[in-house]
C-alpha positions as MATLAB code, in Angstrom:
seq = 'XXXXXXXXXXXXXXXXXXXXXXXXXXXXXXXXXXXXXXXXXXXXXXXXXXXXXXXXXXXXXXXXXXXXXXXXXXXXXXXXXXXXXXXXXXXXXXXXXXXXXXXXXXXXXXXXXXXXXXXXXXXXXXXXXXXXXXXXXXXXXXXXXXXXXXXXXXXXXXXXXXXXXXXXXXXXXXXXXXXXXXXXXXXXXXXXXXXXXXXXXXXXXXXXXXXXXXXXXXXXXXXXXXXXXXXXXXXXXXXXXXXXXXXXXXXXXXXXXXXXXXXXXXXXXXXXXXXXXXXXXXXXXXXXXXXXXXXXXXXXXXXXXXXXXXXXXXXXXXXXXXXXXXXXXXXXXXXXXXXXXXXXXXXXXXXXXXXXXXXXXXXXXXXXXXXXXXXXXXXXXXXXXXXXXXXXXXXXXXXXXXXXXXXXXXXXXXXXXXXXXXXXXXXXXXX';
ca = [
      19.523   32.199   -3.482;
      16.843   31.310   -0.897;
      18.402   28.928    1.623;
      16.598   26.713    4.091;
      17.742   26.134    7.676;
      15.458   23.154    8.183;
      16.339   20.833   11.079;
      17.590   17.359   10.272;
      15.066   14.641   11.031;
      16.086   11.227   12.297;
      14.347    7.900   12.643;
      14.408    6.823    9.006;
      13.017    3.286    8.931;
      13.174    2.351    5.254;
      15.621    2.586    2.383;
      13.181    3.919   -0.243;
      12.643    7.451   -1.525;
       9.882    9.670   -0.146;
       9.042   11.271   -3.508;
       7.020    8.397   -5.036;
       5.030    8.346   -1.794;
       4.156   12.017   -2.253;
       3.120   11.345   -5.836;
       1.022    8.361   -4.834;
      -0.905   10.407   -2.273;
      -2.234   12.808   -4.917;
      -1.712   10.999   -8.226;
      -5.420   10.374   -8.888;
      -6.927   13.353   -7.083;
      -8.890   15.419   -9.574;
      -7.588   18.981   -9.628;
      -4.158   18.155   -8.217;
      -0.774   18.772   -9.827;
       2.505   17.438   -8.434;
       5.917   19.050   -8.810;
       9.155   17.232   -8.048;
      11.791   19.802   -7.118;
      14.395   17.464   -8.520;
      16.498   16.409  -11.458;
      14.495   14.992  -14.350;
      15.514   11.405  -13.516;
      13.432   11.403  -10.298;
      10.287   11.902  -12.328;
      11.227    9.042  -14.634;
      11.656    6.662  -11.688;
       8.169    7.473  -10.408;
       6.728    7.236  -13.928;
       8.163    3.739  -14.321;
       6.669    2.675  -10.971;
       3.278    4.002  -12.035;
       3.553    2.304  -15.435;
       4.133   -1.040  -13.712;
       0.987   -0.488  -11.644;
      -0.903    0.358  -14.848;
       0.110   -2.961  -16.434;
      -0.894   -4.865  -13.289;
      -4.309   -3.187  -13.352;
      -4.751   -4.208  -16.991;
      -3.758   -7.797  -16.250;
      -6.224   -7.985  -13.338;
      -9.008   -6.289  -15.344;
      -9.078   -3.437  -12.817;
      -8.020   -0.661  -15.195;
     -10.258    2.414  -15.100;
      -9.793    4.256  -18.413;
     -11.383    7.567  -17.357;
      -9.534    7.911  -14.063;
      -7.966   11.339  -13.560;
      -4.172   11.351  -13.375;
      -2.471   14.413  -11.941;
       0.310   15.930  -14.070;
       3.768   15.181  -12.650;
       6.368   17.814  -13.522;
      10.026   18.034  -12.553;
      11.682   21.385  -11.900;
      14.611   19.826  -13.771;
      17.484   20.682  -11.445;
      20.853   20.498  -13.190;
      24.514   20.640  -12.220;
      24.717   24.435  -11.982;
      21.856   24.510   -9.483;
      23.938   22.579   -6.983;
      26.193   25.660   -6.862;
      23.829   28.587   -7.379;
      20.620   27.066   -5.952;
      17.414   26.016   -7.667;
      14.782   28.356   -6.227;
      14.458   30.439   -9.408;
      14.076   27.199  -11.360;
      11.329   26.086   -8.966;
       9.483   29.393   -9.213;
       9.455   29.194  -13.006;
       8.202   25.604  -12.788;
       5.325   26.544  -10.466;
       4.244   29.387  -12.748;
       4.383   27.049  -15.766;
       2.253   24.398  -14.044;
      -0.313   26.948  -12.874;
      -0.657   28.470  -16.354;
      -0.596   25.207  -18.322;
      -2.701   22.829  -16.217;
      -4.936   25.215  -14.241;
      -4.878   22.961  -11.148;
      -6.942   23.515   -7.997;
      -3.797   23.029   -5.916;
      -0.128   22.101   -6.331;
       1.803   19.627   -4.183;
       5.601   19.938   -4.149;
       7.930   17.059   -3.265;
      11.572   17.825   -2.469;
      14.404   15.671   -3.745;
      17.699   14.784   -2.076;
      19.381   17.362   -4.316;
      17.062   20.126   -3.098;
      17.783   19.088    0.485;
      21.559   19.051    0.002;
      21.512   22.437   -1.746;
      19.359   23.829    1.035;
      16.693   25.417   -1.172;
      13.938   27.026    0.915;
      11.066   25.509   -1.045;
       8.478   26.676    1.495;
       9.478   30.338    1.072;
       9.244   30.142   -2.716;
       5.878   28.348   -2.573;
       4.465   30.852   -0.081;
       5.494   33.816   -2.206;
       4.112   32.390   -5.465;
       0.893   31.337   -3.717;
       0.262   34.930   -2.640;
       0.870   36.144   -6.171;
      -1.261   33.536   -7.932;
      -3.942   32.931   -5.308;
      -3.440   29.170   -5.757;
      -2.873   26.743   -2.852;
       0.714   25.430   -3.039;
       1.630   22.755   -0.505;
       5.190   21.651    0.283;
       5.895   18.187    1.709;
       8.348   18.079    4.603;
      10.709   15.355    3.425;
      13.648   15.259    1.018;
      14.023   12.139   -1.110;
      16.270    9.600    0.575;
      17.659   12.088    3.098;
      15.064   12.070    5.854;
      12.210    9.835    4.810;
      11.046    6.817    2.821;
       8.055    6.028    0.597;
       5.660    5.831    3.543;
       6.984    9.054    5.042;
       6.337   10.849    1.765;
       2.809    9.450    1.644;
       2.178   10.480    5.251;
       3.584   14.004    4.977;
       1.655   14.628    1.750;
      -1.543   13.458    3.455;
      -0.802   15.652    6.462;
      -0.247   18.682    4.235;
      -3.577   18.109    2.453;
      -5.410   17.646    5.750;
      -3.964   20.731    7.407;
      -4.746   22.918    4.414;
      -8.213   21.731    3.391;
      -9.988   19.806    6.186;
     -11.996   21.752    8.769;
     -14.500   20.586   11.428;
     -18.104   20.016   10.323;
     -21.256   18.154   11.321;
     -21.067   14.368   11.293;
     -22.847   12.344    8.650;
     -24.077    9.200   10.392;
     -22.922    5.721    9.346;
     -20.248    7.022    6.951;
     -16.638    5.882    6.764;
     -13.467    7.250    5.197;
     -10.809    4.703    4.227;
      -7.294    5.977    4.966;
      -4.546    4.735    2.669;
      -4.734    2.658   -0.468;
      -4.177   -0.851   -1.740;
      -5.301   -1.678   -5.252;
      -7.356    1.404   -6.040;
     -10.936    2.442   -5.233;
     -12.440   -0.668   -6.846;
      -9.625   -3.092   -5.973;
     -10.185   -6.366   -4.156;
      -9.100   -5.003   -0.775;
     -11.376   -1.951   -0.928;
     -14.312   -4.128   -1.985;
     -13.660   -6.587    0.844;
     -13.406   -3.803    3.397;
     -16.710   -2.318    2.208;
     -18.352   -5.737    2.450;
     -17.154   -6.244    6.037;
     -18.308   -2.775    7.106;
     -21.824   -3.366    5.772;
     -22.436   -5.850    8.599;
     -22.292   -2.859   10.941;
     -24.465   -0.574    8.806;
     -21.453    1.493    7.723;
     -20.972    2.868    4.226;
     -17.642    3.911    2.710;
     -18.140    7.391    1.257;
     -14.585    8.572    0.703;
     -10.936    7.606    0.559;
      -8.091    9.779    1.775;
      -5.679   10.951    0.583;
      -5.962    9.048   -2.709;
      -8.785    9.043   -5.260;
     -10.338   12.119   -3.663;
     -11.109   15.384   -5.395;
     -10.901   18.625   -3.483;
     -14.606   18.550   -2.582;
     -14.195   15.028   -1.149;
     -11.181   16.066    0.901;
     -13.059   19.006    2.387;
     -15.848   16.612    3.474;
     -13.586   14.173    5.357;
     -14.482   15.740    8.704;
     -18.138   14.756    8.187;
     -17.238   11.058    8.417;
     -18.388    9.183   11.483;
     -15.319    6.959   11.431;
     -11.944    6.447    9.746;
     -10.749    2.928    8.900;
      -7.133    2.152    7.985;
      -6.481    0.435    4.638;
      -2.852   -0.705    4.588;
      -1.018   -3.750    5.773;
       2.744   -3.873    6.336;
       4.706   -3.087    9.477;
       6.220   -0.187    7.553;
       3.011    1.407    6.279;
       0.571    0.776    9.114;
       2.244    3.044   11.723;
       2.142    5.962    9.262;
      -1.557    5.421    8.585;
      -2.216    5.172   12.317;
      -0.310    8.443   12.779;
      -2.405   10.081   10.038;
      -5.618    8.836   11.679;
      -4.487   10.306   15.000;
      -3.718   13.619   13.328;
      -7.210   13.786   11.824;
      -8.766   12.900   15.164;
      -6.940   15.731   16.907;
      -7.521   18.181   14.070;
     -11.230   17.702   13.330;
     -12.424   15.123   15.862;
     -13.085   12.181   13.524;
     -12.529    8.956   15.528;
     -10.653    6.040   14.007;
     -10.703    2.304   14.559;
      -7.215    1.379   15.752;
      -6.661   -2.297   15.012;
      -4.340   -4.432   12.929;
      -5.307   -5.351    9.385;
      -7.978   -8.093    8.817;
      -5.630  -10.584    7.139;
      -6.551  -14.260    6.863;
      -9.357  -15.976    8.730;
      -7.813  -15.528   12.190;
      -7.002  -11.871   11.531;
     -10.500  -11.233   10.189;
     -12.084  -12.780   13.286;
      -9.983  -10.556   15.554;
     -10.668   -7.437   13.473;
     -14.434   -7.993   13.405;
     -14.542   -8.761   17.133;
     -12.635   -5.581   17.989;
     -14.727   -3.463   15.619;
     -17.907   -4.870   17.173;
     -16.652   -3.922   20.648;
     -15.571   -0.481   19.421;
     -19.012    0.213   17.915;
     -20.882   -1.613   20.704;
     -22.316   -3.947   18.057;
     -21.142   -7.329   19.318;
     -24.161   -9.158   17.841;
     -23.415   -7.816   14.360;
     -19.743   -8.771   14.769;
     -20.681  -12.360   15.677;
     -22.944  -12.582   12.617;
     -20.181  -11.206   10.393;
     -17.652  -13.756   11.710;
     -20.107  -16.610   11.131;
     -20.721  -15.398    7.573;
     -16.996  -15.203    6.793;
     -16.365  -18.687    8.194;
     -19.167  -20.103    6.039;
     -17.818  -18.359    2.933;
     -14.453  -19.958    3.505;
     -15.912  -23.388    4.343;
     -17.769  -23.367    1.018;
     -14.384  -23.293   -0.746;
     -12.117  -25.258    1.594;
     -13.343  -28.773    0.756;
     -12.936  -28.119   -2.964;
      -9.438  -26.671   -2.619;
      -8.274  -29.395   -0.255;
      -9.304  -32.031   -2.768;
      -7.585  -30.224   -5.612;
      -4.364  -29.729   -3.631;
      -4.264  -33.222   -2.150;
      -0.768  -34.788   -2.333;
       0.715  -31.614   -3.842;
       4.165  -30.837   -2.450;
       4.288  -27.134   -1.619;
       7.283  -25.060   -0.537;
       7.364  -21.531    0.866;
      10.319  -19.274   -0.068;
      10.826  -16.036    1.890;
      13.293  -13.367    0.796;
      11.800  -10.284    2.438;
      12.604   -9.228    6.004;
       9.913   -9.372    8.659;
       9.224   -5.649    8.422;
       8.044   -6.163    4.815;
       6.533   -9.646    4.974;
       4.492  -11.278    7.739;
       4.248  -15.051    7.184;
       1.277  -15.718    9.495;
      -1.440  -15.421    6.856;
       0.247  -17.633    4.270;
       1.050  -20.278    6.875;
      -2.594  -20.193    7.946;
      -3.529  -20.791    4.308;
      -1.272  -23.863    4.191;
      -3.001  -25.156    7.303;
      -6.494  -24.564    5.921;
      -5.740  -26.377    2.659;
      -3.739  -29.120    4.434;
      -0.829  -28.665    2.018;
       2.092  -28.571    4.428;
       4.331  -26.838    3.555;
       7.040  -29.428    2.928;
       9.533  -26.829    4.049;
      10.305  -23.128    4.312;
      13.374  -21.751    2.542;
      14.921  -18.448    3.642;
      16.515  -16.871    0.573;
      20.012  -15.420    0.459;
      18.697  -11.871    0.125;
      18.072  -11.845    3.880;
      20.942  -10.872    6.156;
      21.900  -13.187    8.994;
      19.943  -11.146   11.513;
      16.889  -10.936    9.251;
      16.974  -14.699    8.679;
      17.155  -15.380   12.411;
      14.263  -13.011   13.054;
      12.128  -14.603   10.336;
      12.964  -18.117   11.547;
      11.768  -17.235   15.050;
       8.546  -15.787   13.660;
       7.891  -18.862   11.537;
       8.686  -21.296   14.346;
       5.996  -19.664   16.504;
       3.207  -20.685   14.105;
       4.353  -23.842   12.284;
       6.419  -26.993   12.747;
       7.511  -27.049    9.105;
      11.300  -27.373    8.731;
      13.227  -24.215    7.843;
      16.214  -24.217    5.480;
      18.697  -21.705    4.153;
      18.704  -21.317    0.370;
      21.577  -23.676   -0.416;
      20.165  -26.358    1.875;
      16.762  -26.234    0.169;
      17.754  -26.926   -3.451;
      16.609  -30.570   -3.346;
      13.324  -29.507   -1.768;
      12.725  -26.990   -4.556;
      13.524  -29.541   -7.229;
      10.869  -31.931   -5.896;
       8.181  -29.288   -5.255;
       4.922  -29.262   -7.214;
       4.248  -25.675   -6.243;
       6.382  -22.851   -4.822;
       4.872  -19.900   -2.978;
       7.548  -17.226   -2.997;
       8.302  -13.581   -2.313;
      10.860  -13.566   -5.153;
      10.776  -15.037   -8.629;
      12.787  -18.229   -9.042;
      15.284  -18.378  -11.912;
      14.011  -21.838  -12.923;
      10.906  -21.091  -14.989;
      10.029  -24.769  -15.236;
       8.812  -24.499  -11.634;
       5.262  -23.440  -10.830;
       5.409  -20.326   -8.683;
       2.833  -18.225   -6.857;
       4.360  -14.790   -6.273;
       3.278  -13.417   -2.897;
       2.422   -9.711   -2.544;
       4.197   -7.181   -0.374;
       0.848   -6.189    1.127;
      -1.197   -9.155    2.364;
      -4.701   -9.474    0.873;
      -7.687   -8.443    2.998;
     -10.052  -10.887    4.655;
     -11.441  -14.221    3.579;
     -11.685  -13.137   -0.044;
      -7.915  -12.642   -0.066;
      -7.369  -16.229    1.100;
      -9.833  -17.611   -1.462;
      -8.111  -15.729   -4.299;
      -4.699  -17.144   -3.338;
      -6.141  -20.663   -3.087;
      -7.667  -20.273   -6.524;
      -4.338  -19.293   -8.049;
      -2.602  -22.201   -6.305;
      -5.048  -24.691   -7.830;
      -4.892  -23.156  -11.304;
      -1.106  -23.307  -11.277;
      -0.851  -26.779   -9.730;
      -3.203  -28.196  -12.375;
      -1.375  -26.840  -15.405;
      -1.060  -29.422  -18.120;
       1.956  -31.740  -18.075;
       5.194  -30.210  -16.841;
       4.379  -26.601  -17.734;
       5.845  -24.148  -15.255;
       5.311  -20.429  -14.920;
       4.345  -17.829  -12.384;
       1.125  -16.276  -11.093;
       1.016  -13.027   -9.182;
      -1.308  -12.610   -6.198;
];
């Protein structure tokens, strides 16, 4: 049995599993294959997550039928492997994947079980790689043990970069988007491309997702990397990845918070203009975005006039920043009537969120039990969690905030559609 003496890593920030993050990093990379060194159930969990994303893409008319999907295979660890080790099982799995799918490379994610057993996955992968002549990459995290979703995504990206990206000549005016939100043709990617055009920049590639091996090898030719991700959990990992690429192959990156909402977009464009020494272009871009929003604001204000809106927050501050949605309330002049902190937040998380909210709005804040009457009278509820009362009209807020002015306009549009439903019809719309 090949045993690992890997050091224990600390600093775990989330409570999710790293394995779906590894899968997500390579799931749509043509030529990739992903192995979970895990019990079969781990693969089913990731499959269910991916199936949910598939249904969302269908509902939003963003489904791409010919998109490559990497095979996901579990080494199928069982009870006896916890005693005798699972390295032989892993070796057989790698050989099966190589023979069956003929991938250009294999990415291996370790489970908690593999970490507890102490299987030396790297040694097995290195030996089989020499025998097969096929790149086999092992991600340095183990399920829930020493990482979370974002750690898995980061370490998978780092493994791909270290193996395949080498320095090369720069291709002027080209950008690589780091991270993912909504796919290569999703609303956020389209908005980011539109903003970058003001500066004469063209998005050529995304990394690590939606990139074949040839694309990955060309990352170092990019003139600039731009981060595409938006929570306090994900953004530091993307920033770390951008720094790694800068040190490894010299590609600079624009280090700024996400362009969320009108205020965030103004700041982002101003900083990008200063970074590129294109302040005139930045000013023109800001003016254009303000006009785009103004063209919609009057209409939405009229439609939402006298509508009683309530904001319900059940995610902690690390997973939900309220600034952009409160800015939207201000722009549409719809209140809110009140902000309700749901019972899913701990006492400390509620206090932290209340302080954050109080810094940007004077709307009253209630705990869940105190806000029942407010909910009953509301015409529209914007919420991070679905309400049990389906007679209420609910706009379900995303974990990742939408990019730019287009993101605000899309949320406004859903608010109006829901608020104007016939009679007393309730229901929910997802942003």
